[in-house]
């Protein structure tokens, strides 16, 4: 469907008007992905649990589990934050992108950026998942004790954030595939 | 022009295949045991589910890459190949980042969780895993360059005819 030199600008506007109603699927998917990644970021960033253990009657030790203690979780928060911003940016571009002159370049930039964000979110998810698994089960070979039996709420919240991020990742993957299909259809 | 593109894609796939295969092999052959005060510290890659996941993903992507290299002459499957390439890149990044996270805990420990670093005792294992991770990172990079190149190729015909 490449634009030939003989085609008039009115036909181009008609083409744009015809393709617009079918693009609502991608916008809805992006909104859902946005909510998923924002939930993941916020839930993980607010993940904190404090416990006081009484060592001897007058002395009590306060132990805190914060998400920052684990660099994988920090990366998870950063990756999902960037993904949320990307989703917002893409929704804005979708509605106001008709003013962009070079449609082909816009499509390829959208596809490439979507792919990059899928990479970012998948790496954040992978690291956080396996860190959470280590915290839940420990590793007897390395003599690393599990921490989830002491900090249940922390682990539950972290798990919820990771699940939400996986949902976001799934939607982002579908969006990437759709963007690539759109790019290939222009071919 | 298309001939150089095809050669470049083929070379990239070959490099990615080499990287994933070497990552798998290096990780599978990593094991070490030391004796400290009559206690034996044994470290194998299968002790950690993360490294098992790493090996499985790299093996799957190697197999997929090999199949695609052998079938590269078929013209009708290229759309599915592009999408599967994106999925493969996703799997590679997630496995590499998970292994990196666990490796970082092994190297530096985590004082907040009471996890001691183990690289001091089993340094050969740590170096081996390091090598496997480097190969995994290279594989991910090659895969992404391949994907970007494929997308750039899909766009190229449009560049020829610009809308006035």
Short mmCIF file of C-alpha atoms in Angstrom, two decimals, chain B residues 41-119:
data_model
loop_
_atom_site.label_atom_id
_atom_site.label_comp_id
_atom_site.label_asym_id
_atom_site.label_seq_id
_atom_site.Cartn_x
_atom_site.Cartn_y
_atom_site.Cartn_z
CA UNK B 41 31.35 -27.08 49.38
CA UNK B 42 29.96 -28.32 46.12
CA UNK B 43 28.57 -25.96 43.55
CA UNK B 44 26.85 -27.08 40.38
CA UNK B 45 24.72 -25.15 37.98
CA UNK B 46 21.73 -27.37 38.78
CA UNK B 47 21.74 -26.20 42.40
CA UNK B 48 20.06 -22.99 41.39
CA UNK B 49 16.76 -23.03 39.45
CA UNK B 50 17.81 -19.77 37.86
CA UNK B 51 20.79 -21.34 36.15
CA UNK B 52 18.63 -24.29 35.09
CA UNK B 53 16.20 -21.82 33.50
CA UNK B 54 19.16 -20.11 31.81
CA UNK B 55 20.37 -23.39 30.33
CA UNK B 56 16.88 -24.40 29.20
CA UNK B 57 16.17 -21.07 27.51
CA UNK B 58 19.54 -20.92 25.77
CA UNK B 59 19.10 -24.50 24.56
CA UNK B 60 15.60 -23.80 23.22
CA UNK B 61 16.75 -20.66 21.42
CA UNK B 62 19.77 -22.51 19.99
CA UNK B 63 17.49 -25.23 18.65
CA UNK B 64 15.09 -22.67 17.19
CA UNK B 65 17.96 -20.77 15.58
CA UNK B 66 19.37 -23.94 14.07
CA UNK B 67 15.98 -24.85 12.58
CA UNK B 68 15.56 -21.37 11.13
CA UNK B 69 19.06 -21.45 9.64
CA UNK B 70 18.31 -24.76 7.96
CA UNK B 71 14.94 -23.59 6.67
CA UNK B 72 16.07 -20.12 5.60
CA UNK B 73 15.26 -20.74 1.99
CA UNK B 74 11.50 -21.04 2.54
CA UNK B 75 9.83 -17.74 1.78
CA UNK B 76 6.37 -18.16 3.24
CA UNK B 77 7.26 -18.46 6.92
CA UNK B 78 9.09 -15.15 7.33
CA UNK B 79 6.30 -13.37 9.14
CA UNK B 80 6.06 -16.04 11.82
CA UNK B 81 9.86 -16.05 12.05
CA UNK B 82 9.90 -12.34 12.84
CA UNK B 83 7.37 -12.76 15.63
CA UNK B 84 9.14 -15.81 17.02
CA UNK B 85 12.38 -13.84 16.92
CA UNK B 86 10.82 -11.23 19.20
CA UNK B 87 9.66 -13.96 21.59
CA UNK B 88 13.13 -15.55 21.53
CA UNK B 89 14.77 -12.21 22.29
CA UNK B 90 12.37 -11.75 25.19
CA UNK B 91 13.25 -15.17 26.65
CA UNK B 92 16.97 -14.54 26.22
CA UNK B 93 16.82 -11.19 28.03
CA UNK B 94 14.79 -12.55 30.91
CA UNK B 95 17.02 -15.58 31.46
CA UNK B 96 20.19 -13.49 31.22
CA UNK B 97 18.92 -10.88 33.66
CA UNK B 98 17.75 -13.50 36.17
CA UNK B 99 21.13 -15.26 36.05
CA UNK B 100 22.88 -11.90 36.44
CA UNK B 101 20.81 -11.09 39.52
CA UNK B 102 21.57 -14.43 41.16
CA UNK B 103 25.23 -14.14 40.18
CA UNK B 104 25.39 -10.73 41.80
CA UNK B 105 24.03 -12.17 45.04
CA UNK B 106 26.57 -14.99 44.82
CA UNK B 107 29.39 -12.54 44.33
CA UNK B 108 28.48 -9.83 46.80
CA UNK B 109 25.91 -11.43 49.04
CA UNK B 110 23.00 -9.58 50.56
CA UNK B 111 23.56 -8.39 54.10
CA UNK B 112 19.93 -7.45 54.64
CA UNK B 113 18.74 -10.99 53.97
CA UNK B 114 21.71 -12.64 55.65
CA UNK B 115 22.98 -14.19 52.44
CA UNK B 116 26.73 -14.64 52.34
CA UNK B 117 28.67 -14.47 49.08
CA UNK B 118 29.88 -17.86 47.92
CA UNK B 119 32.31 -16.82 45.23
#
